[in-house]
Short mmCIF file of C-alpha atoms in Angstrom, two decimals:
data_model
loop_
_atom_site.label_atom_id
_atom_site.label_comp_id
_atom_site.label_asym_id
_atom_site.label_seq_id
_atom_site.Cartn_x
_atom_site.Cartn_y
_atom_site.Cartn_z
CA ASP A 1182 115.41 -61.13 -29.71
CA VAL A 1183 112.09 -61.93 -30.32
CA LYS A 1184 110.73 -61.98 -34.12
CA VAL A 1185 109.07 -62.50 -36.63
CA THR A 1186 110.53 -63.57 -39.95
CA GLN A 1187 108.73 -63.19 -43.22
CA SER A 1188 110.53 -65.79 -46.35
CA SER A 1189 110.25 -62.86 -48.63
CA ARG A 1190 110.87 -59.16 -48.63
CA TYR A 1191 109.72 -58.30 -52.18
CA LEU A 1192 107.94 -61.10 -54.57
CA VAL A 1193 106.58 -61.09 -57.79
CA LYS A 1194 104.02 -63.46 -58.95
CA ARG A 1195 101.76 -63.93 -62.34
CA THR A 1196 98.33 -63.63 -62.65
CA GLY A 1197 96.44 -67.45 -61.53
CA GLU A 1198 100.10 -68.05 -59.83
CA LYS A 1199 99.97 -70.24 -56.55
CA VAL A 1200 101.77 -67.86 -53.85
CA PHE A 1201 102.57 -68.90 -50.82
CA LEU A 1202 103.45 -66.78 -47.96
CA GLU A 1203 105.51 -68.10 -45.02
CA CYS A 1204 105.70 -66.29 -41.05
CA VAL A 1205 107.43 -67.78 -38.41
CA GLN A 1206 108.08 -67.14 -34.63
CA ASP A 1207 110.11 -67.96 -32.44
CA MET A 1208 107.97 -66.50 -28.89
CA ASP A 1209 106.24 -69.35 -28.76
CA HIS A 1210 102.75 -67.33 -29.41
CA GLU A 1211 99.61 -69.33 -29.57
CA ASN A 1212 98.53 -66.17 -32.25
CA MET A 1213 98.98 -65.66 -35.54
CA PHE A 1214 97.77 -62.51 -37.63
CA TRP A 1215 98.17 -61.84 -41.72
CA TYR A 1216 97.14 -58.73 -43.05
CA ARG A 1217 97.38 -56.61 -46.00
CA GLN A 1218 98.49 -52.90 -45.72
CA ASP A 1219 96.79 -51.00 -49.00
CA PRO A 1220 97.96 -47.26 -48.91
CA GLY A 1221 94.16 -45.09 -47.57
CA LEU A 1222 93.17 -48.38 -46.62
CA GLY A 1223 95.48 -49.08 -43.35
CA LEU A 1224 95.74 -52.61 -42.48
CA ARG A 1225 92.91 -54.72 -42.87
CA LEU A 1226 92.92 -58.07 -41.85
CA ILE A 1227 92.29 -60.97 -43.93
CA TYR A 1228 92.93 -64.27 -41.49
CA PHE A 1229 94.04 -65.27 -37.80
CA SER A 1230 95.08 -68.41 -35.86
CA TYR A 1231 94.37 -69.12 -32.19
CA ASP A 1232 95.78 -72.59 -31.69
CA VAL A 1233 97.79 -75.07 -34.17
CA LYS A 1234 94.82 -76.25 -37.01
CA MET A 1235 92.57 -72.99 -35.52
CA LYS A 1236 91.32 -70.51 -38.27
CA GLU A 1237 89.37 -67.39 -38.51
CA LYS A 1238 88.68 -65.21 -40.57
CA GLY A 1239 89.21 -61.68 -40.53
CA ASP A 1240 87.54 -58.84 -42.29
CA ILE A 1241 89.26 -59.55 -46.35
CA PRO A 1242 89.59 -63.15 -46.42
CA GLU A 1243 88.11 -64.01 -49.76
CA GLY A 1244 90.67 -65.23 -51.87
CA TYR A 1245 93.41 -66.33 -49.53
CA SER A 1246 93.11 -69.19 -47.61
CA VAL A 1247 95.69 -70.33 -44.26
CA SER A 1248 97.50 -72.89 -42.86
CA ARG A 1249 98.98 -73.35 -38.95
CA GLU A 1250 100.24 -77.25 -38.63
CA LYS A 1251 103.01 -76.27 -36.04
CA LYS A 1252 102.65 -73.52 -33.05
CA GLU A 1253 105.44 -71.08 -34.83
CA ARG A 1254 104.26 -71.56 -38.54
CA PHE A 1255 101.55 -70.06 -40.02
CA SER A 1256 101.51 -69.71 -43.68
CA LEU A 1257 98.99 -67.61 -46.27
CA ILE A 1258 97.84 -68.78 -49.25
CA LEU A 1259 96.80 -67.42 -52.40
CA GLU A 1260 94.62 -70.33 -54.31
CA SER A 1261 94.80 -67.84 -57.93
CA ALA A 1262 96.90 -64.80 -57.82
CA SER A 1263 94.95 -61.68 -58.95
CA THR A 1264 96.63 -58.41 -59.22
CA ASN A 1265 94.42 -56.53 -56.61
CA GLN A 1266 96.01 -58.80 -54.40
CA THR A 1267 99.41 -56.58 -55.44
CA SER A 1268 99.94 -55.11 -51.68
CA MET A 1269 102.20 -55.14 -48.60
CA TYR A 1270 101.60 -58.58 -47.08
CA LEU A 1271 102.08 -58.23 -42.64
CA CYS A 1272 101.94 -60.94 -40.41
CA ALA A 1273 102.29 -61.04 -36.76
CA SER A 1274 101.82 -62.85 -33.34
CA SER A 1275 100.92 -62.32 -29.78
CA GLY A 1276 100.39 -63.93 -26.72
CA PRO A 1277 97.51 -65.21 -24.90
CA LEU A 1278 97.62 -62.49 -22.38
CA THR A 1279 94.59 -59.96 -22.54
CA ASP A 1280 95.70 -56.64 -24.08
CA THR A 1281 98.99 -57.72 -25.37
CA GLU A 1282 101.66 -56.20 -27.73
CA ALA A 1283 101.46 -57.31 -31.49
CA PHE A 1284 104.81 -58.21 -32.79
CA PHE A 1285 105.04 -57.88 -36.92
CA GLY A 1286 107.40 -58.94 -39.26
CA GLN A 1287 109.21 -57.06 -41.80
CA GLY A 1288 106.60 -57.76 -44.23
CA THR A 1289 106.22 -59.27 -47.94
CA ARG A 1290 105.67 -57.02 -51.26
CA LEU A 1291 103.83 -58.69 -53.86
CA THR A 1292 103.65 -57.62 -57.11
CA VAL A 1293 100.99 -59.59 -58.74
CA VAL A 1294 101.53 -59.13 -62.62
CA THR B 646 82.90 -47.04 -41.67
CA GLN B 647 86.83 -47.14 -39.89
CA LEU B 648 85.45 -48.00 -35.91
CA LEU B 649 89.19 -46.19 -35.31
CA GLU B 650 89.52 -42.61 -37.35
CA GLN B 651 93.12 -40.93 -36.96
CA SER B 652 93.54 -37.15 -37.49
CA PRO B 653 95.24 -36.19 -39.90
CA GLN B 654 95.93 -38.53 -42.33
CA PHE B 655 99.21 -36.63 -43.35
CA LEU B 656 100.96 -34.46 -41.19
CA SER B 657 104.36 -32.64 -42.28
CA ILE B 658 106.44 -30.37 -40.19
CA GLN B 659 110.04 -28.81 -39.43
CA GLU B 660 111.94 -29.81 -36.78
CA GLY B 661 111.32 -28.85 -33.60
CA GLU B 662 107.74 -27.68 -33.99
CA ASN B 663 105.08 -29.66 -31.85
CA LEU B 664 102.44 -32.31 -33.33
CA THR B 665 99.78 -34.07 -31.58
CA VAL B 666 97.29 -36.46 -34.03
CA TYR B 667 94.05 -38.37 -32.51
CA CYS B 668 92.68 -41.32 -32.16
CA ASN B 669 88.35 -41.07 -31.81
CA SER B 670 86.48 -43.77 -31.83
CA SER B 671 82.27 -44.03 -31.06
CA SER B 672 83.14 -47.13 -29.99
CA VAL B 673 84.52 -47.99 -26.29
CA PHE B 674 88.04 -49.60 -26.46
CA SER B 675 89.45 -51.83 -22.68
CA SER B 676 92.61 -50.55 -23.97
CA LEU B 677 94.26 -48.53 -27.35
CA GLN B 678 97.78 -49.12 -29.05
CA TRP B 679 99.96 -46.86 -30.53
CA TYR B 680 102.66 -48.35 -33.11
CA ARG B 681 105.21 -46.39 -35.72
CA GLN B 682 105.97 -47.79 -38.83
CA GLU B 683 109.46 -46.98 -40.74
CA PRO B 684 108.91 -47.37 -44.53
CA GLY B 685 109.79 -51.37 -45.38
CA GLU B 686 109.49 -52.18 -41.88
CA GLY B 687 106.29 -54.10 -40.06
CA PRO B 688 104.79 -51.93 -36.94
CA VAL B 689 106.43 -51.76 -34.07
CA LEU B 690 104.62 -51.25 -30.90
CA LEU B 691 105.44 -47.34 -28.88
CA VAL B 692 102.96 -48.03 -25.91
CA THR B 693 99.45 -49.47 -24.71
CA VAL B 694 96.95 -47.19 -22.28
CA VAL B 695 94.57 -49.19 -20.64
CA THR B 696 92.34 -47.02 -18.39
CA GLY B 697 90.70 -44.57 -18.77
CA GLY B 698 92.25 -41.10 -18.37
CA GLU B 699 95.57 -42.43 -18.59
CA VAL B 700 98.33 -40.50 -20.04
CA LYS B 701 101.92 -42.09 -20.46
CA LYS B 702 105.50 -40.48 -21.82
CA LEU B 703 107.90 -42.10 -23.42
CA LYS B 704 110.84 -39.72 -23.69
CA ARG B 705 109.34 -36.87 -26.36
CA LEU B 706 105.95 -38.40 -27.02
CA THR B 707 102.90 -38.03 -24.38
CA PHE B 708 100.35 -40.77 -25.56
CA GLN B 709 96.59 -40.20 -23.89
CA PHE B 710 93.24 -42.50 -23.43
CA GLY B 711 90.06 -40.49 -23.10
CA ASP B 712 88.06 -40.66 -20.17
CA ALA B 713 85.56 -43.11 -21.68
CA ARG B 714 88.39 -44.43 -23.22
CA LYS B 715 86.65 -43.50 -26.93
CA ASP B 716 89.02 -41.54 -28.02
CA SER B 717 93.36 -41.25 -27.71
CA SER B 718 95.86 -38.86 -28.77
CA LEU B 719 99.79 -39.02 -29.42
CA HIS B 720 102.01 -36.12 -28.95
CA ILE B 721 105.25 -35.02 -29.26
CA THR B 722 107.44 -32.79 -28.28
CA ALA B 723 110.85 -30.97 -30.39
CA ALA B 724 109.65 -32.93 -33.35
CA GLN B 725 112.96 -34.65 -34.28
CA PRO B 726 113.44 -36.31 -38.42
CA GLY B 727 113.40 -39.57 -35.85
CA ASP B 728 110.01 -39.26 -35.78
CA THR B 729 109.58 -39.68 -39.36
CA GLY B 730 106.94 -42.67 -39.91
CA LEU B 731 103.44 -44.19 -40.20
CA TYR B 732 102.12 -43.73 -36.56
CA LEU B 733 99.24 -46.48 -36.06
CA CYS B 734 96.31 -46.49 -33.60
CA ALA B 735 94.79 -49.82 -32.90
CA GLY B 736 91.89 -51.06 -30.02
CA VAL B 737 90.64 -54.10 -28.47
CA GLN B 738 87.21 -53.96 -27.66
CA PRO B 739 85.55 -55.05 -24.19
CA GLY B 740 84.47 -58.40 -25.09
CA ALA B 741 86.44 -59.14 -27.48
CA GLY B 742 89.21 -62.12 -27.45
CA SER B 743 93.22 -60.29 -26.64
CA TYR B 744 93.51 -61.28 -30.52
CA GLN B 745 91.30 -59.32 -31.83
CA LEU B 746 93.24 -55.75 -32.77
CA THR B 747 91.19 -53.15 -34.74
CA PHE B 748 93.54 -50.54 -36.60
CA GLY B 749 93.30 -47.00 -37.17
CA LYS B 750 94.37 -46.25 -41.12
CA GLY B 751 97.40 -44.30 -40.16
CA THR B 752 99.14 -40.83 -39.76
CA LYS B 753 101.98 -40.47 -41.75
CA LEU B 754 104.63 -37.87 -39.80
CA SER B 755 107.17 -36.35 -42.25
CA VAL B 756 109.85 -33.94 -39.73
CA ILE B 757 111.92 -31.92 -41.99
CA PRO B 758 115.28 -31.07 -41.07
#
């Protein structure tokens, strides 16, 4: 059974903390993504990676960075968490074929207080 | 400007009723995907449509891709409480990498027993 696993379901952090969200996939997928999902705004792409050590900015990269040191792992980093980064964060992966399915993790609900 | 417009945003219906949700754009897509997301979980792919005019059926769900490949619809016959969830459409634009999915904001469906 294919799987994308996010390290935490729920996370509460303080303003100014450095936050790491981890995502691991077991499908040998080249592509990995980080989205945030907010009511009324839908899924917005933060960063994506199409290969190890490669990364591309999505639509809302400000305040975030990413790391992809191994093919199966894609980390999202909030350098200095702020309250407006309170959100649901979704990691996804997809294979190399055109129009392929995106497999999502269960999401991490991050609250910054 | 949202590239993919979904309507309606919210839908609450009685069990047994039929419904249609729409995903519209002024842009052409090489393919379009529909996902369902249940509360507290990540989205899961329902179907991918690729050819203009294509119709796909998944039990009581019927998906159609517009002839011009700019829009899509999802029709549910005899809705059941298990159909409750957030329905998301996502498109791949021609020339874009297979990883460049654009999501609509979603239609939140509630089916009342």
